Tab-separated table of C-alpha atoms and ligand atoms in Angstrom:
chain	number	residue	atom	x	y	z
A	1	UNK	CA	74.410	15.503	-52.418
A	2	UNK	CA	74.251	19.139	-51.765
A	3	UNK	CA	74.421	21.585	-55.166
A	4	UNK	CA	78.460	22.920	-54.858
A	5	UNK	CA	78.319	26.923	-54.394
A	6	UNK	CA	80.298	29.458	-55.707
A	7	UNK	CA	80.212	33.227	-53.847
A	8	UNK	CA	81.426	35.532	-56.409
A	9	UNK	CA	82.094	39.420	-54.548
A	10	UNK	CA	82.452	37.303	-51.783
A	11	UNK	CA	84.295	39.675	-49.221
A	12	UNK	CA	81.382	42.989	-50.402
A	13	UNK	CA	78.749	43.455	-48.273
A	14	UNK	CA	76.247	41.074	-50.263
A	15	UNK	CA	78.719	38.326	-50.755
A	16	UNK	CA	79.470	37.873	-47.035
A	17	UNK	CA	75.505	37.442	-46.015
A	18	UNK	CA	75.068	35.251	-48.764
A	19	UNK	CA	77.972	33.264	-47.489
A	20	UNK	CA	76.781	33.689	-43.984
A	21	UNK	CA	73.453	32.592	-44.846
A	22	UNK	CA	74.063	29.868	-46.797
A	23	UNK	CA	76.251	28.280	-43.776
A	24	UNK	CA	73.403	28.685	-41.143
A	25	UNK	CA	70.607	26.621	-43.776
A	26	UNK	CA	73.380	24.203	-44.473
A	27	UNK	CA	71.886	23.928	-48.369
A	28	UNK	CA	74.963	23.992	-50.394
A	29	UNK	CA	78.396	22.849	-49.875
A	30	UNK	CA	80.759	26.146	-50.476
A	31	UNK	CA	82.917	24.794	-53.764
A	32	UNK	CA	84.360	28.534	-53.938
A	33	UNK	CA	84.669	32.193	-52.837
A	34	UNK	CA	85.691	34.796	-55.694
A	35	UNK	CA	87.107	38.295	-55.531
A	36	UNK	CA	89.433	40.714	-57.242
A	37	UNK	CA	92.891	39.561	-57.548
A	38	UNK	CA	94.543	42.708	-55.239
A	39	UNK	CA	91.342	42.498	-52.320
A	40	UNK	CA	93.665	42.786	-49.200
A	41	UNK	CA	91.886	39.292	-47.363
A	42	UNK	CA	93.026	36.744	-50.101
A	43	UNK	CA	93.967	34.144	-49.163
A	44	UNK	CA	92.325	34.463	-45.649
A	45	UNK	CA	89.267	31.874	-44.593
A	46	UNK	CA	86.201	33.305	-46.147
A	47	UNK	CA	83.838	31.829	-43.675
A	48	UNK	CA	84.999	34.116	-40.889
A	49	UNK	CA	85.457	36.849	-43.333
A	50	UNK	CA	81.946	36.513	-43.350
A	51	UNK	CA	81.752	36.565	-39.425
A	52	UNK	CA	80.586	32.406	-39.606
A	53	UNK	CA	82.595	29.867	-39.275
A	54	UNK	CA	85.796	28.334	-40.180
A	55	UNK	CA	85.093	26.658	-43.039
A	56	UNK	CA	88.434	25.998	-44.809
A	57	UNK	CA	87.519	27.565	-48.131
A	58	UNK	CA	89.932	30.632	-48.677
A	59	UNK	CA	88.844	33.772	-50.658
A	60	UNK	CA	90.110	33.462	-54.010
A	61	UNK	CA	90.625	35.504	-57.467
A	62	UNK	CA	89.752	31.875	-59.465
A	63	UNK	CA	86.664	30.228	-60.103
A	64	UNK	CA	87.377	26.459	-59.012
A	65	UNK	CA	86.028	23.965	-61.292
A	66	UNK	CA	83.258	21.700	-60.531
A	67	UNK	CA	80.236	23.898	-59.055
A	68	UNK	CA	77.037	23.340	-59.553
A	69	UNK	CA	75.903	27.086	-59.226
A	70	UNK	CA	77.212	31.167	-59.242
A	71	UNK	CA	75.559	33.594	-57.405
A	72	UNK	CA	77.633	37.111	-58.162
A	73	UNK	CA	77.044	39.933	-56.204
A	74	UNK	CA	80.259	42.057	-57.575
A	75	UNK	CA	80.901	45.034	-59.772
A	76	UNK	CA	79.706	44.974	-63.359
A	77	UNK	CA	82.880	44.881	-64.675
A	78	UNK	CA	83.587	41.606	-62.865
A	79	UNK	CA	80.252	39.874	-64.212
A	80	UNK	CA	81.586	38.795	-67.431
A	81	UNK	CA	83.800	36.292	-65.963
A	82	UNK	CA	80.879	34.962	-64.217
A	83	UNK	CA	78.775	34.686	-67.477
A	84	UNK	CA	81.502	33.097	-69.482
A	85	UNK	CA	82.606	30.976	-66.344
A	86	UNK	CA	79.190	29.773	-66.204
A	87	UNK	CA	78.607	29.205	-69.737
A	88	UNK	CA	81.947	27.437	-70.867
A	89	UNK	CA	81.416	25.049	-67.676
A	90	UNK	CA	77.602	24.167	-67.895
A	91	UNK	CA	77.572	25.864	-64.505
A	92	UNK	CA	74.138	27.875	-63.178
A	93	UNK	CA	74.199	31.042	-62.392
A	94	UNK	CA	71.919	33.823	-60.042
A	95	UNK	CA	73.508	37.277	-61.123
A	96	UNK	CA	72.249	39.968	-58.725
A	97	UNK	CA	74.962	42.557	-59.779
A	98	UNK	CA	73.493	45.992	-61.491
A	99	UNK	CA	74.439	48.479	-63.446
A	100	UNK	CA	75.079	46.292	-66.433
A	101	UNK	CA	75.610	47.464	-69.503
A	102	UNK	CA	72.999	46.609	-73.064
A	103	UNK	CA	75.923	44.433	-74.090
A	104	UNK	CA	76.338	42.347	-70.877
A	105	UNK	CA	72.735	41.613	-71.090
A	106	UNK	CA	73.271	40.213	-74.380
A	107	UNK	CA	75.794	38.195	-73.068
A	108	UNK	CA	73.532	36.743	-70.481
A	109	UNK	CA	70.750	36.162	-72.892
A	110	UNK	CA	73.585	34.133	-75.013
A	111	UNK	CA	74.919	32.138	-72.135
A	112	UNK	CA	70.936	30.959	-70.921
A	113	UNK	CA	71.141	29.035	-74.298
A	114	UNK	CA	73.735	27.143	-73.073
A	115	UNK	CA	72.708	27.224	-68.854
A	116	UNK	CA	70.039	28.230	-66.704
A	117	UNK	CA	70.495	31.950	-65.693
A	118	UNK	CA	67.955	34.164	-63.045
A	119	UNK	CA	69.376	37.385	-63.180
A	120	UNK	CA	67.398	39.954	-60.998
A	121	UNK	CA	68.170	43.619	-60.212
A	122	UNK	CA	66.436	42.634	-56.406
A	123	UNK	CA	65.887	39.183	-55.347
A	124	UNK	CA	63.722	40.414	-52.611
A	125	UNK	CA	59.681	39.285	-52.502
A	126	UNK	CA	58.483	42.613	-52.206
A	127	UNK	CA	60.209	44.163	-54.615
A	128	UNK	CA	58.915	41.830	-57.223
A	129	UNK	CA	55.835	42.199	-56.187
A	130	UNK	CA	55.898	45.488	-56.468
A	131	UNK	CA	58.131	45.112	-60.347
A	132	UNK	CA	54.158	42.759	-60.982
A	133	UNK	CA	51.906	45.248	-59.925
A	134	UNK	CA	53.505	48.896	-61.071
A	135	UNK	CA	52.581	48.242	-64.746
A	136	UNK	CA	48.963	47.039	-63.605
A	137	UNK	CA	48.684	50.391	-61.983
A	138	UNK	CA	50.028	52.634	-64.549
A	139	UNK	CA	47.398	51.201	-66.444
A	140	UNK	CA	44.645	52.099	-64.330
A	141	UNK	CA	45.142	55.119	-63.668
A	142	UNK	CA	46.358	56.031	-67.031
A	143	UNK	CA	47.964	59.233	-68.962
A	144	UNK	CA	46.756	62.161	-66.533
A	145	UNK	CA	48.664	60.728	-63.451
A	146	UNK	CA	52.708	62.041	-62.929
A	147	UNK	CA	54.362	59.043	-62.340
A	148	UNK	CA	58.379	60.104	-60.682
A	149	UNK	CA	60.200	57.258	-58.930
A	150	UNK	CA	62.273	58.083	-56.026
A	151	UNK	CA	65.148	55.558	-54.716
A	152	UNK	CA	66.905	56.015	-51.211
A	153	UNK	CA	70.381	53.914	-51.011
A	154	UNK	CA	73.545	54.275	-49.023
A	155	UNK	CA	76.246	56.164	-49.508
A	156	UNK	CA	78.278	53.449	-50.858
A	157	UNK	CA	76.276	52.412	-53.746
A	158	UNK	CA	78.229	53.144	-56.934
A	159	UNK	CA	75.662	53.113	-59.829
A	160	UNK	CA	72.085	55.543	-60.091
A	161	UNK	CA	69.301	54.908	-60.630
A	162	UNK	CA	69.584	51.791	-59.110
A	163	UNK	CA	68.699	48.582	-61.137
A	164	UNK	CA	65.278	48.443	-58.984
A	165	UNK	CA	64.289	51.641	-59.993
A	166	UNK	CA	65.246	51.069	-63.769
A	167	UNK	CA	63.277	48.022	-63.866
A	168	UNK	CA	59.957	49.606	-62.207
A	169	UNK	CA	60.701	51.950	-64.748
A	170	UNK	CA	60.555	49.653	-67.599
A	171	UNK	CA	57.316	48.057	-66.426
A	172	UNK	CA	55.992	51.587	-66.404
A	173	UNK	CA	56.808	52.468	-69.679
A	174	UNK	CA	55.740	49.452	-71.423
A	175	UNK	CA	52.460	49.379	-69.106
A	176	UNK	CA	52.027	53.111	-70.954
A	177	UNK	CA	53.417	52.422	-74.330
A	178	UNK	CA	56.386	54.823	-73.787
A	179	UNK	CA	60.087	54.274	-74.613
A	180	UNK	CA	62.555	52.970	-72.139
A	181	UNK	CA	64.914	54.318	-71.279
A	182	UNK	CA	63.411	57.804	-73.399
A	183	UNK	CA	60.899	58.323	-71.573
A	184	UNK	CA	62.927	58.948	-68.381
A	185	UNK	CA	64.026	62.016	-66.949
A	186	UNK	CA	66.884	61.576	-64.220
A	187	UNK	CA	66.687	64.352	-61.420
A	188	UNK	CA	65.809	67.681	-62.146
A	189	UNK	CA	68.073	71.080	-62.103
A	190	UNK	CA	67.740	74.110	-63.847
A	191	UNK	CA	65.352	76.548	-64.570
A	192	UNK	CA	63.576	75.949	-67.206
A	193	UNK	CA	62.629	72.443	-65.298
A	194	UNK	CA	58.822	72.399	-65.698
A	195	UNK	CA	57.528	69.180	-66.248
A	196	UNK	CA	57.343	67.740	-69.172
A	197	UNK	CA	54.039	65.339	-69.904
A	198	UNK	CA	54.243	61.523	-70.082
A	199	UNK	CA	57.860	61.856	-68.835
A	200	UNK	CA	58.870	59.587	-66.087
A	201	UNK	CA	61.356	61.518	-63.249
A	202	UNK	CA	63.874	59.092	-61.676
A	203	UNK	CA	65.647	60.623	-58.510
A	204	UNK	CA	67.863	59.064	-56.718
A	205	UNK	CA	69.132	59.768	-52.941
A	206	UNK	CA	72.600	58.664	-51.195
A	207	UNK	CA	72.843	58.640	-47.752
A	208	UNK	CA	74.049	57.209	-44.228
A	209	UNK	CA	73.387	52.973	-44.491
A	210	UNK	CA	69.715	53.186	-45.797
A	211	UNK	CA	69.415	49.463	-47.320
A	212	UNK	CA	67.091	50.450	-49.926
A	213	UNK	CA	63.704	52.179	-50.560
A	214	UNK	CA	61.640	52.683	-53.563
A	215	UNK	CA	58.588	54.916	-53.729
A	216	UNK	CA	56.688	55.011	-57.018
A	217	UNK	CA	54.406	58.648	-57.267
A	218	UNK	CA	51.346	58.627	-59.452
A	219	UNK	CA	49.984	61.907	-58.707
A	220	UNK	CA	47.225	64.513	-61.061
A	221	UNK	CA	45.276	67.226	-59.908
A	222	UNK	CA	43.732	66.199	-56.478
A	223	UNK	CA	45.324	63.008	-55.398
A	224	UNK	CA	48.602	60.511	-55.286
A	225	UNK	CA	49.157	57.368	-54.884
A	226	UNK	CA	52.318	56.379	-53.936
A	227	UNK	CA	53.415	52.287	-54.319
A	228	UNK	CA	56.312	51.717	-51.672
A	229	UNK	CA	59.020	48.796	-50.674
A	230	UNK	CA	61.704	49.301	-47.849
A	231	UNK	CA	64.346	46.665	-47.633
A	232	UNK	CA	64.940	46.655	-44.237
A	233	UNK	CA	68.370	44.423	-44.113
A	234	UNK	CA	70.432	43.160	-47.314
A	235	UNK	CA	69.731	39.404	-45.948
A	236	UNK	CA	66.373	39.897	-47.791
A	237	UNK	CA	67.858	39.881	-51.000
A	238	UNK	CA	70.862	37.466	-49.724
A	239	UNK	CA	67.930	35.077	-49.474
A	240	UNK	CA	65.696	35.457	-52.849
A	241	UNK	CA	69.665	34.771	-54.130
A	242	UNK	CA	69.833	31.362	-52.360
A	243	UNK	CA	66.452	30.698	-53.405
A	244	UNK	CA	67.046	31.268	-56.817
A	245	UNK	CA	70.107	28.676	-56.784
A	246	UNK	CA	68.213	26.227	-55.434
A	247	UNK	CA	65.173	26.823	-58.008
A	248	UNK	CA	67.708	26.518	-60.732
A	249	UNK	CA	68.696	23.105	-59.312
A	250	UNK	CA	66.538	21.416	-62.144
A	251	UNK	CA	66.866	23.697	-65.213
A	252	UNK	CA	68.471	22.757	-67.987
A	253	UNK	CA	69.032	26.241	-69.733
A	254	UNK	CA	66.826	29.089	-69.919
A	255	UNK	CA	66.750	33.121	-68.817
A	256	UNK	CA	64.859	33.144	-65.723
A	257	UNK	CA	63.639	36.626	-63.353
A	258	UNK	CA	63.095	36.398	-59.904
A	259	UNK	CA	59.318	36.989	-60.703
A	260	UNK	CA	59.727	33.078	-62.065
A	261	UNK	CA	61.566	31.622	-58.981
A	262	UNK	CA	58.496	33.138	-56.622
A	263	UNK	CA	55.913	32.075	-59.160
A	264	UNK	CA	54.233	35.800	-59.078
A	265	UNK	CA	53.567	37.435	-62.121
B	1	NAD	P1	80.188	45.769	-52.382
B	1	NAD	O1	80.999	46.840	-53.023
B	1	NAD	O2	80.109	45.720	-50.900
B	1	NAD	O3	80.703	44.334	-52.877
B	1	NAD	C1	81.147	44.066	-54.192
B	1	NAD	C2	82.331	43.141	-54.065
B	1	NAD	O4	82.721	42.728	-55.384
B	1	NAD	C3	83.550	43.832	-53.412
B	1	NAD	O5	84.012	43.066	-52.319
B	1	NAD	C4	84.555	43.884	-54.545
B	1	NAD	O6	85.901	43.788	-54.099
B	1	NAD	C5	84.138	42.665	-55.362
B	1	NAD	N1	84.737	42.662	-56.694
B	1	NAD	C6	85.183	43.715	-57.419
B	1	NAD	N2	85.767	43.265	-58.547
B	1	NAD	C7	85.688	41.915	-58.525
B	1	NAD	C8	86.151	40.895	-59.413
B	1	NAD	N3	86.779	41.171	-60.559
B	1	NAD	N4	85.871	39.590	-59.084
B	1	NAD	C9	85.229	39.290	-57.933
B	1	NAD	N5	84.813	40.221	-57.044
B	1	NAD	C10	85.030	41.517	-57.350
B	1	NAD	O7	78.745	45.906	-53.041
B	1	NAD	P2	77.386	45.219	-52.551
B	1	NAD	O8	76.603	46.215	-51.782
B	1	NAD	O9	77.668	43.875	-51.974
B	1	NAD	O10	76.628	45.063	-53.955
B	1	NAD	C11	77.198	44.272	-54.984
B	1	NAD	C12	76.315	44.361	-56.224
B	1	NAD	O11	75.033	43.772	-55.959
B	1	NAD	C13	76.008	45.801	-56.675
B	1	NAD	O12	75.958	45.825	-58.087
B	1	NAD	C14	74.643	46.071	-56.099
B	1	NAD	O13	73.929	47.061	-56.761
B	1	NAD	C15	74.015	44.710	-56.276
B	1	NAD	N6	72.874	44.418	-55.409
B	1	NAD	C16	71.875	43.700	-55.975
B	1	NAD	C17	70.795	43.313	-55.203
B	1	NAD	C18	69.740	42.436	-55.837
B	1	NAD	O14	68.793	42.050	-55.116
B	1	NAD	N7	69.874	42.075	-57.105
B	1	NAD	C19	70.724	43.676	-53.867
B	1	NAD	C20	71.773	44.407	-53.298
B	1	NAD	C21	72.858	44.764	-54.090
């Protein structure tokens, strides 16, 4: 039997390439398809929302019950019914959605005691690669290297930095022994804007339909080297979702990253 899905943010522009996706490989039966109660296409046929198929599953404001998995690509404030769904209904969940806040990641770290949980700021290969190696870097080339991180996103993206860029962040700070999020400076205006030593900038651009781009800057008197990922379409991180709800497909309980379900660390 196929693991029953549930698309939460299922009419955003994650939520319909999941949906699309997970048609086309045929992996998981569609149980559900979530969005805000007012969205203008309740009620309609999610599937060719989603520019598939018919498939007879209409987009919905309630979680049906009896899935086997989550994935929620929404708006922070809309995660918590996914957490609590999840945990009051031993359901697993991927949880791709950023911008939480230090609360809502307690809440996820409470529900993996009850189900299994990968929550990822970007499900994409790359990226995690790159989340693996920035710390081994920072390391290297230790304290007389400027490290800035510069994100590129579309204009529609609503929080900054994104959750990428926070997380390379972390990795750099704990690589360095500094402290996140303290360490961090977030753009740069002013005039009395010199830099400051061992501070981290974080800038982050808006514009047109980039998907995504992340460049991390280590540069001291002489040289930089610059660590880079492009996302080129959003079905790269559509995937690492899908492949995440499958990986979960044995867990019992447990706080998973995406670093776990590609077995790179
Ligand atoms: P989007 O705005 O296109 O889609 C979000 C959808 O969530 C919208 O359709 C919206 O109506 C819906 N929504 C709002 N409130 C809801 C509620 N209460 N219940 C259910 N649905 C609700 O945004 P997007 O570009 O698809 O991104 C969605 C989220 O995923 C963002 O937080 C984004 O940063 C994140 N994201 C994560 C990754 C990753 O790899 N982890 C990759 C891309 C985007």
């Amino acid at each position: 039997m196929k693991p029953k899905l549930i698309v939460v943010g299922a009419a955003g522009r994650m939520g319909k390439r999941i949906l699309a996706l997970a048609l086309e490989d045929g992996l998981f039966d569609i149980a559900g398809t979530v969005e805000r109660k007012d969205h203008p296409d309740i009620g309609k046929d999610a599937g060719l929302l989603a520019s598939a198929a018919q498939i007879n599953v209409k987009l919905d404001s309630t979680y049906p019950i009896g899935a086997n998995v989550v994935i929620d690509f929404s708006r922070p404030a809309a995660a918590d019914s996914s957490i609590d769904h999840c945990a009051e209904n031993g359901v697993a969940l991927v949880l791709g959605t950023t911008g939480l806040s230090d609360q809502q990641r307690e809440r996820i770290k409470t529900a993996s005691e009850k189900v299994p949980i990968v929550y990822a700021t970007n499900m994409s290969v790359g990226m995690n690669l790159l989340f693996t190696q920035v710390g081994k870097v920072t390391a290297m080339l230790g304290d007389d290297y400027d490290i800035e991180i510069v994100e590129q996103h579309h204009r529609f993206k609503k929080d900054a930095p994104s959750g990428s860029a926070l997380t390379l962040a972390a990795n750099i700070c704990k690589a360095a022994g500094k402290k996140f999020p303290d360490a961090l400076v977030p753009g740069r205006a002013g005039k009395d804007q010199a830099r400051k030593k061992g501070t981290i900038g974080v800038h982050a651009v808006r514009a047109g339909d980039i998907t995504g781009k992340h460049e991390v800057i280590f540069s001291t008197l002489g040289e930089t080297v610059t660590l880079s990922h492009t996302a080129h379409t959003r079905d790269t991180f559509a995937r690492g979702a899908l492949r995440a709800a499958q990986w979960l497909a044995d867990k019992k309980t447990g706080l998973y990253s995406m670093t776990d379900v590609l077995g790179i660390k």
